[in-house]
CSV table of C-alpha atoms and ligand atoms in Angstrom, one decimal:
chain,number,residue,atom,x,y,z
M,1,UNK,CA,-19.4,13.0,-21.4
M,2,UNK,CA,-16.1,14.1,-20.7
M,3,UNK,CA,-13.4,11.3,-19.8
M,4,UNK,CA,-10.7,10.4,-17.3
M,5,UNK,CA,-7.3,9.5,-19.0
M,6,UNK,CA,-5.5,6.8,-16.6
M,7,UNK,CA,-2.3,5.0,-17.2
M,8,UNK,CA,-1.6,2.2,-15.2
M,9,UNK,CA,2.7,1.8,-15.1
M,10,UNK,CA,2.8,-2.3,-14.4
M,11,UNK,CA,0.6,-5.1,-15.5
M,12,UNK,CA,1.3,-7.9,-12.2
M,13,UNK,CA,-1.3,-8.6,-9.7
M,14,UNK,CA,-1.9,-5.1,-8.3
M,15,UNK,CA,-2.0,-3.2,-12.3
M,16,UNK,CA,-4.2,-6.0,-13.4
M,17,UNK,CA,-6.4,-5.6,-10.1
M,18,UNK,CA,-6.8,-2.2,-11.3
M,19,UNK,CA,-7.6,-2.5,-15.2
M,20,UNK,CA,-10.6,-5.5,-14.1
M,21,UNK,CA,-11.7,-3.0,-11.2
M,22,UNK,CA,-12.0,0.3,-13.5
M,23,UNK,CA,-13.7,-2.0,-16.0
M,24,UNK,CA,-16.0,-3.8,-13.9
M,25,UNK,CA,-16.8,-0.7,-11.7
M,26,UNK,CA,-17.3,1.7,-14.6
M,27,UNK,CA,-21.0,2.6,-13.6
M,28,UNK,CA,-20.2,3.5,-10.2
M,29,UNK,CA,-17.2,5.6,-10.9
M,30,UNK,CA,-19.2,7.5,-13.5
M,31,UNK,CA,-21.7,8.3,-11.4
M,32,UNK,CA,-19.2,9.4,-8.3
M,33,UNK,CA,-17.2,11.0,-10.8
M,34,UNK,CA,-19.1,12.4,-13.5
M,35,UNK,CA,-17.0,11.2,-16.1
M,36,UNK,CA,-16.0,8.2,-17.6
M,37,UNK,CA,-12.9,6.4,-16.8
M,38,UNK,CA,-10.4,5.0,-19.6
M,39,UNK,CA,-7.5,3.2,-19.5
M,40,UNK,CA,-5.6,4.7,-22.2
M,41,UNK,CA,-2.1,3.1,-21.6
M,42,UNK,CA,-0.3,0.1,-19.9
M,43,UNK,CA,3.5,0.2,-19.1
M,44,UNK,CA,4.8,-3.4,-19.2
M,45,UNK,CA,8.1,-4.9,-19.1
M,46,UNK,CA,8.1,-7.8,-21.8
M,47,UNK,CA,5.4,-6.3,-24.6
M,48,UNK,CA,5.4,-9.6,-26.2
M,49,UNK,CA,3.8,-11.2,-23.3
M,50,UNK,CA,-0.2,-12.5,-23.8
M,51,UNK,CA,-2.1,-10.5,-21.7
M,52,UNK,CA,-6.4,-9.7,-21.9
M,53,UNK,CA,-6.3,-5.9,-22.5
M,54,UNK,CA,-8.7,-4.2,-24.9
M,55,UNK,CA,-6.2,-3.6,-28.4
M,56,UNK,CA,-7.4,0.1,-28.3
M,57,UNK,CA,-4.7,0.5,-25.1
M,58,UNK,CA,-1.6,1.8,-26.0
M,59,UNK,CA,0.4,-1.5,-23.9
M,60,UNK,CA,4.1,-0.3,-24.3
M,61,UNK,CA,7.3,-1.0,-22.6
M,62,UNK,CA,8.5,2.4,-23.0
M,63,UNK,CA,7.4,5.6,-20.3
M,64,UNK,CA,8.3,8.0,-22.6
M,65,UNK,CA,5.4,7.2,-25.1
M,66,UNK,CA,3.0,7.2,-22.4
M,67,UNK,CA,4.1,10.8,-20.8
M,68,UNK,CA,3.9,12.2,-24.1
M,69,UNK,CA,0.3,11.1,-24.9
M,70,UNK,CA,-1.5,14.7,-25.3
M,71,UNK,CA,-4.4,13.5,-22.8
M,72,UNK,CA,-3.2,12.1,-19.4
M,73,UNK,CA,-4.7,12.9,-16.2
M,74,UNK,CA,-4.0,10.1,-14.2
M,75,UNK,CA,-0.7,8.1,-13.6
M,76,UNK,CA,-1.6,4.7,-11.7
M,77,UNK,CA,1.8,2.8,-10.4
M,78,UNK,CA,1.9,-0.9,-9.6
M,79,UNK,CA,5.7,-1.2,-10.3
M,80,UNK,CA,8.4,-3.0,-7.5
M,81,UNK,CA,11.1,-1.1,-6.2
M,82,UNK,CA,12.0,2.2,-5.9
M,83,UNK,CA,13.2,2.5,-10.0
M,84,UNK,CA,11.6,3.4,-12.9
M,85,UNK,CA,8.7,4.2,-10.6
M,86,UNK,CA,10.2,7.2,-9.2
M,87,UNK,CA,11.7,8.8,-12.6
M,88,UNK,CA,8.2,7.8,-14.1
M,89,UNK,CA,5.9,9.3,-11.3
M,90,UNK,CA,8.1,12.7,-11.3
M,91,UNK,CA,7.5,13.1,-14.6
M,92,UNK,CA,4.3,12.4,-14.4
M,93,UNK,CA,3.8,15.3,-11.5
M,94,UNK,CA,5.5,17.6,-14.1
M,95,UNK,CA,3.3,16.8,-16.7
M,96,UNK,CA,0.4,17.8,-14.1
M,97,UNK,CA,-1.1,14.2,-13.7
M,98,UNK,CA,-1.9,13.3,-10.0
M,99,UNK,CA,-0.4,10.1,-9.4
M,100,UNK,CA,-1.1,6.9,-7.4
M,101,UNK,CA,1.4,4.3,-6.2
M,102,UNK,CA,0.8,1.1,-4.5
M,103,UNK,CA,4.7,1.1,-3.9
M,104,UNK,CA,5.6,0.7,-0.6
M,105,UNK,CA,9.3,0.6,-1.3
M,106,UNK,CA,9.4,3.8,-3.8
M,107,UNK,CA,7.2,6.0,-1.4
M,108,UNK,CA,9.0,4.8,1.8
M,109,UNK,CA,12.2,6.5,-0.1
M,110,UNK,CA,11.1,9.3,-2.1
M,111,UNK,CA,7.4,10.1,-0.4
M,112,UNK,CA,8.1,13.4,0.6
M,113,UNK,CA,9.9,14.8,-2.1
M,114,UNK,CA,7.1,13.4,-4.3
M,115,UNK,CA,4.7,15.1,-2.3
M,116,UNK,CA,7.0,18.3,-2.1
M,117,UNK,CA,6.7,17.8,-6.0
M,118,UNK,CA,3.0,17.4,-6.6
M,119,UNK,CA,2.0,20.1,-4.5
M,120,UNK,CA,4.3,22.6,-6.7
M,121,UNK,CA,2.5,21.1,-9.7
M,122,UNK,CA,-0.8,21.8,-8.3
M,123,UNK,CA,-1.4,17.7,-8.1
M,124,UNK,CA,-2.3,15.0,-6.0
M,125,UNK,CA,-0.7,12.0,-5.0
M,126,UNK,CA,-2.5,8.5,-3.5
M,127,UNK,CA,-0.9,6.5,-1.5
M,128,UNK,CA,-3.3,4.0,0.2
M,129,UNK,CA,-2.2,0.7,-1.4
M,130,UNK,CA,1.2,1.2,0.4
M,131,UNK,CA,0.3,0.6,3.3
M,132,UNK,CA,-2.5,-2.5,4.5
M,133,UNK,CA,-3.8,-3.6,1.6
M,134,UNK,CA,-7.6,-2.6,1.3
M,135,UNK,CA,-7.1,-1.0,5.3
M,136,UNK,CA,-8.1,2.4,4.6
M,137,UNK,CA,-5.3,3.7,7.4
M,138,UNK,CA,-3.7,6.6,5.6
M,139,UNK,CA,-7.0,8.4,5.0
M,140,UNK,CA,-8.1,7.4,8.5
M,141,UNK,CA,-4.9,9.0,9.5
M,142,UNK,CA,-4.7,12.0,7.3
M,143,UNK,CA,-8.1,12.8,7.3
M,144,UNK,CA,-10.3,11.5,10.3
M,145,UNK,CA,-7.3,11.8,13.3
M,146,UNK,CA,-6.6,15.5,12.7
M,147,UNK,CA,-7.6,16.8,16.4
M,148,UNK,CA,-5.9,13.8,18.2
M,149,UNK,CA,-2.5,13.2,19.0
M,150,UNK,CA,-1.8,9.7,18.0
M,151,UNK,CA,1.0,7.9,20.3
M,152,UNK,CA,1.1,4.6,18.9
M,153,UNK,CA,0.6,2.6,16.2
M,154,UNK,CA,0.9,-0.9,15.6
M,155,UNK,CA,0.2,-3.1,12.8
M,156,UNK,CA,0.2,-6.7,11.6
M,157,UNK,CA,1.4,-5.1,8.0
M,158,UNK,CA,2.7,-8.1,5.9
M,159,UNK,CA,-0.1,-10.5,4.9
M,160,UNK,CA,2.4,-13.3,3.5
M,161,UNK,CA,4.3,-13.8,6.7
M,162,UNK,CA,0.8,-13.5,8.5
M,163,UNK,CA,-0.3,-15.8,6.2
M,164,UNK,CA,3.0,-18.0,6.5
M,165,UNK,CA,2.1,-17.6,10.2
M,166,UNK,CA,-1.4,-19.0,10.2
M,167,UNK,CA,-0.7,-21.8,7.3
M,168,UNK,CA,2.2,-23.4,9.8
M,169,UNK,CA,-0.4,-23.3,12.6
M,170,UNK,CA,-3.6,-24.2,11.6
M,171,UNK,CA,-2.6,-26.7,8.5
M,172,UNK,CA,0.4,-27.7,10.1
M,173,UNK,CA,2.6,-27.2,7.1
M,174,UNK,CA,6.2,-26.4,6.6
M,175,UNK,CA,7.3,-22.5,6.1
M,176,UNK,CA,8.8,-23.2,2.6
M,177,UNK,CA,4.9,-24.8,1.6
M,178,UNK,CA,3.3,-22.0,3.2
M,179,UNK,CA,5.3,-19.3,1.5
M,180,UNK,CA,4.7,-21.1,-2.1
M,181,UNK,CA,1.4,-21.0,-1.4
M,182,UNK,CA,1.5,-17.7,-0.8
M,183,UNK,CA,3.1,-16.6,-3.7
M,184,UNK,CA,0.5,-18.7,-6.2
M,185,UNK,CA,-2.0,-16.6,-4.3
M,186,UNK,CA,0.1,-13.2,-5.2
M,187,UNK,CA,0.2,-12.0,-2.0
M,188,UNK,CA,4.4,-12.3,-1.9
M,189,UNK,CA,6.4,-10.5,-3.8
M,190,UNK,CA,8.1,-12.2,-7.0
M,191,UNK,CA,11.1,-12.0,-4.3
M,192,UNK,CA,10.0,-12.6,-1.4
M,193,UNK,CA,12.9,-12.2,0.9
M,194,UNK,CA,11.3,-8.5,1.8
M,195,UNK,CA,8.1,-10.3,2.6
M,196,UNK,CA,9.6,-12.6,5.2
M,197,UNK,CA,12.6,-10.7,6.9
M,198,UNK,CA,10.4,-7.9,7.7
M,199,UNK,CA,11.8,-5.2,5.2
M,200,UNK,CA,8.5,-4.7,3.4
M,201,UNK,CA,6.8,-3.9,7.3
M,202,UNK,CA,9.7,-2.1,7.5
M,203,UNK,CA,8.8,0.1,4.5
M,204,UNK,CA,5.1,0.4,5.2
M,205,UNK,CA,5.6,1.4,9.1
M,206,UNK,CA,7.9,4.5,7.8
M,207,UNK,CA,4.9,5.7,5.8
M,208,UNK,CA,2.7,5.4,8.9
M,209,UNK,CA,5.2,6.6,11.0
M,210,UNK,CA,5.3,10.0,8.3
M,211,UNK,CA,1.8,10.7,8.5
M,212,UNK,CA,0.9,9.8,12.8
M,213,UNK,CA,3.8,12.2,13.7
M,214,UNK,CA,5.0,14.0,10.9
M,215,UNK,CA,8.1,12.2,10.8
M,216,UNK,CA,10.0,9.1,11.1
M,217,UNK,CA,13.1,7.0,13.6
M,218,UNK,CA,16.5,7.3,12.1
M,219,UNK,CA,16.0,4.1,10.1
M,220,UNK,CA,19.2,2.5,11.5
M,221,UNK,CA,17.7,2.5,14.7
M,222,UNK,CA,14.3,0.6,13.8
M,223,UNK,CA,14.9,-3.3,15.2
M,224,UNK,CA,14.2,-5.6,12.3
M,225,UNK,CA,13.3,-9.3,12.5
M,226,UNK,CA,11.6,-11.4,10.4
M,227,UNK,CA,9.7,-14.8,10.4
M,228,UNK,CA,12.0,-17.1,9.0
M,229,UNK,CA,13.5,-18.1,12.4
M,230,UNK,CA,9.8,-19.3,13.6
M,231,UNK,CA,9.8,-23.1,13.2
M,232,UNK,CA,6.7,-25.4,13.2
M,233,UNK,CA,7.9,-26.8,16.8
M,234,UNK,CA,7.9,-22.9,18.2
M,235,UNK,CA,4.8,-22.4,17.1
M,236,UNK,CA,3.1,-26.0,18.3
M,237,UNK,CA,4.7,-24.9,21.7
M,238,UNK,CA,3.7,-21.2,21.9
M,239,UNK,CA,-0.1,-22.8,20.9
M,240,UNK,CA,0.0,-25.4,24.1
M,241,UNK,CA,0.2,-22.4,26.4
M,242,UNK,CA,-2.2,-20.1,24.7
M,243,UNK,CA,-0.2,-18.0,22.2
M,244,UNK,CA,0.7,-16.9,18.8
M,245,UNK,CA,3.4,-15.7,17.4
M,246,UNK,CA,2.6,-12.5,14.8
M,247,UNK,CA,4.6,-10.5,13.2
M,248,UNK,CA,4.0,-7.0,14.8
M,249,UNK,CA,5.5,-3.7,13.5
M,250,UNK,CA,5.6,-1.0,15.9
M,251,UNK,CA,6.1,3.0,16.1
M,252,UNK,CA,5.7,5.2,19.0
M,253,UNK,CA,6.5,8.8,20.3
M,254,UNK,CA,8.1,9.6,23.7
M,255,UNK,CA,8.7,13.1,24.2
M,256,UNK,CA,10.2,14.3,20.6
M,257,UNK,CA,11.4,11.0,20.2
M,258,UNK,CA,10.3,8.2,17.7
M,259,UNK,CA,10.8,4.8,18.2
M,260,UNK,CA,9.8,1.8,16.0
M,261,UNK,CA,10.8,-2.2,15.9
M,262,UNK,CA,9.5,-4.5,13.6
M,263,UNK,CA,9.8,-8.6,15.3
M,264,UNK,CA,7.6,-11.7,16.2
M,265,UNK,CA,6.0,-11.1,19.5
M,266,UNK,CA,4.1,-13.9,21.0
M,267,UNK,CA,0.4,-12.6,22.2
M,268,UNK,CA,-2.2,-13.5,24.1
M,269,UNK,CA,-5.7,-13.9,23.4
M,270,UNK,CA,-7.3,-10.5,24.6
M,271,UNK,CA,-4.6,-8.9,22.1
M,272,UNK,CA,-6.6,-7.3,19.2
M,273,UNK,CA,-4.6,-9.2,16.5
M,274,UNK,CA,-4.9,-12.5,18.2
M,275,UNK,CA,-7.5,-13.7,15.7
M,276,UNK,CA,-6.0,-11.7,12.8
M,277,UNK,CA,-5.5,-14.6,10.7
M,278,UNK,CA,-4.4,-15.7,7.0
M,279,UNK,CA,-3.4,-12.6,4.8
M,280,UNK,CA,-5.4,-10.0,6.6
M,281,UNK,CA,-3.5,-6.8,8.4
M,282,UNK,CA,-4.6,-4.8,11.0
M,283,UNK,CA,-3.6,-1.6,12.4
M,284,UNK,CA,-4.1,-0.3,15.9
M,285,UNK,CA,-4.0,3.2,16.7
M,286,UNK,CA,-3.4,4.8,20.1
M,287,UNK,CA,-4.5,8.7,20.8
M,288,UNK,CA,-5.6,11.2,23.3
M,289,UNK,CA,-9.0,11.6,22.8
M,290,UNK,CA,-9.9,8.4,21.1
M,291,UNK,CA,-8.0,5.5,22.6
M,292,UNK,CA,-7.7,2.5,21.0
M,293,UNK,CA,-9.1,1.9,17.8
M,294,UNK,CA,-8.1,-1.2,15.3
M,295,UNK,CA,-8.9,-1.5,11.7
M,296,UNK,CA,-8.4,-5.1,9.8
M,297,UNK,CA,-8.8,-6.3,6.6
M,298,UNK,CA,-7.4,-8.2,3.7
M,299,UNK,CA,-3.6,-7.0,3.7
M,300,UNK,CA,-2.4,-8.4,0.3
M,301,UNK,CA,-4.1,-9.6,-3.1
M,302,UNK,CA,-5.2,-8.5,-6.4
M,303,UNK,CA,-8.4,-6.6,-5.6
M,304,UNK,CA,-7.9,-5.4,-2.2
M,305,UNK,CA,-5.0,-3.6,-3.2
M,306,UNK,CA,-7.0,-2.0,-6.4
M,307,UNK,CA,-9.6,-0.8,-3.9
M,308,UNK,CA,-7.4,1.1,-2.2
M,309,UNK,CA,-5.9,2.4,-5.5
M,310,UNK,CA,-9.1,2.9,-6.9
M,311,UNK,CA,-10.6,5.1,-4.0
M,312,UNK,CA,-7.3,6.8,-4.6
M,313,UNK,CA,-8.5,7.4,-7.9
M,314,UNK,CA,-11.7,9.3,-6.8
M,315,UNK,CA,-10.1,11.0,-3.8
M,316,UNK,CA,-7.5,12.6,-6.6
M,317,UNK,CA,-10.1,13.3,-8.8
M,318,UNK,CA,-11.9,15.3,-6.4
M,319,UNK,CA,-9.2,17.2,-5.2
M,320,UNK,CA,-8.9,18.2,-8.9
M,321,UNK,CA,-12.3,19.4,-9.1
M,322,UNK,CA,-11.8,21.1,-5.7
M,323,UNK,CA,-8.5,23.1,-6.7
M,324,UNK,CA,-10.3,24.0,-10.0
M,325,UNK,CA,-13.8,25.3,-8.0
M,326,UNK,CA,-10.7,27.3,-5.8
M,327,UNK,CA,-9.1,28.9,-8.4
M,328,UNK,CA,-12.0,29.5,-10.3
M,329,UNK,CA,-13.4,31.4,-6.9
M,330,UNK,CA,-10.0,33.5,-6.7
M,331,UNK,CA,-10.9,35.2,-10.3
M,332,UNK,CA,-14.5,36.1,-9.7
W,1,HSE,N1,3.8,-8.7,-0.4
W,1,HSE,C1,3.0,-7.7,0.3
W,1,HSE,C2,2.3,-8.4,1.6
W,1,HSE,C3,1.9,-7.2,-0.6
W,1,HSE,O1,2.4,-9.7,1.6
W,1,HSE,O2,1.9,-7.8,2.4
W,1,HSE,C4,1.1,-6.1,0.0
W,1,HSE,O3,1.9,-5.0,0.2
């Protein structure tokens, strides 16, 4: 049987989410696939580390011995911020993997000239795990909204400050508690500051913002707030009379015009992300033909985030298969 060569560039939450997934979900993967999926290499920072991979992976701290492997198909990134993962995914494209990133910061910068990239290089890139966790919005978007005109969108897109949120107000603990908590959970970054001022939303709503309307606010123009001026005693209140405070990030288009904000709104409870709760997202949709339509689910979190990353993985792989069938057609 012939075999599927993935690297995975990052060995945290997310990278580890992915090994356990391809091993655990081998049979089904072969079956969609046809082939077999191996890990072949790991990109780590500290090498010495302990860590439960098999010893036949190549674990390495150094890209450049994983781009020169002679079999690679499949570059899978799990990195945080916008470097090495950007040198390492270009070069990937060059070599003619397809690459998939669950790096919201990376992609919200460099998306398009990735894209621009891969598409010379006859290659695909995945993106899901940017944005929502395990929400399957980007393929709703990209693939299922092609005939409506979507002229809204607004999500609940950080699951720690949702979580922060709903910790505070159900368990009645303090922020600091709440946001410890969600780091031993791994649903905060290692530094969580983008977490909680709203510059990880921030990121993620660009990438929407790119693929509902092709393209996105002047970023200075885009009103960020985060969470960490929500005390207990707001939140207590804002519950007395009905409400909750979420963290809501918001695009729209007006004429040719996009706007987008990014703040805690209070809401009421026939809002659709009333009940979102804990470290789910949701994403609500407006367009012409459809209305209103919401997605939720887990937001944050080891194996949510390698779903999405590992549906990337077949969606790539099929497009492989499609360009080859494509090609193949043109010469007969
Ligand atoms: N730290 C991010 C969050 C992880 O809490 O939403 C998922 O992007």
């Amino acid at each position: 049987m012939t075999v599927l060569n993935v690297a995975i560039l990052g060995f945290g939450t997310v990278g580890e989410g992915v090994y356990k997934t391809i091993e655990s979900h081998q049979e089904e993967l072969t079956a969609i696939l046809g082939k077999k999926v191996k890990v072949v290499a790991v990109l780590v920072r500290n090498k010495q580390k302990a860590r439960k991979i098999s010893d036949k992976i190549l674990v390495t701290s150094d890209f450049n011995e994983i781009i020169q492997l002679p079999k690679l198909d499949i570059v899978m990134e799990a990195i945080v911020g916008s470097e090495p993962s950007f040198t390492c995914l270009k070069k990937a494209i060059q070599k003619g993997c397809h690459v998939i990133t669950a790096n919201k910061q990376m992609f919200a910068h460099h998306g398009k000239e990735l894209m621009k990239l891969a598409e010379e290089n006859a290659v695909s890139v995945g993106f899901e795990a940017t944005v929502a966790g395990g929400i399957p919005i980007i393929q709703t978007l990209r693939h299922l909204l092609k005939v409506n005109q979507v002229q809204s969108v607004q999500g609940i897109l950080n699951g720690t400050s949702n979580f922060i949120l709903t910790e505070m107000r159900e368990n009645k603990e303090s922020f600091a508690d709440a946001l410890t908590l969600a780091q031993q959970k791994g649903f905060a970054e290692a530094d969580p500051t983008n977490d909680i001022e709203g510059i990880d939303a921030f990121y993620k709503l660009m990438i929407l913002s790119k693929i509902a309307f092709g393209k996105e606010p002047d970023w200075k123009s885009v009103e960020i707030q985060g969470i960490s001026d929500i005390s207990y005693e707001k939140i207590q209140e804002a519950e007395k009379c009905g409400l909750r405070f979420k963290h809501i990030a918001s695009i729209s288009k007006k004429g040719d015009e996009i706007f987008g904000s990014i703040k805690p709104v209070l809401i009421e409870k026939f809002h659709p992300f009333y009940n979102i709760e804990g470290v789910e997202n949701a994403v609500n949709v407006q367009s012409d033909i459809v209305g209103s339509i919401t997605l939720q689910g887990p937001g944050a979190g080891m194996f949510p985030t390698a779903s999405a990353m590992i549906e990337d993985l077949v969606y790539v792989s099929q497009y492989k298969a499609e360009l080859q069938q494509q090609s193949l057609a043109k010469t007969v």
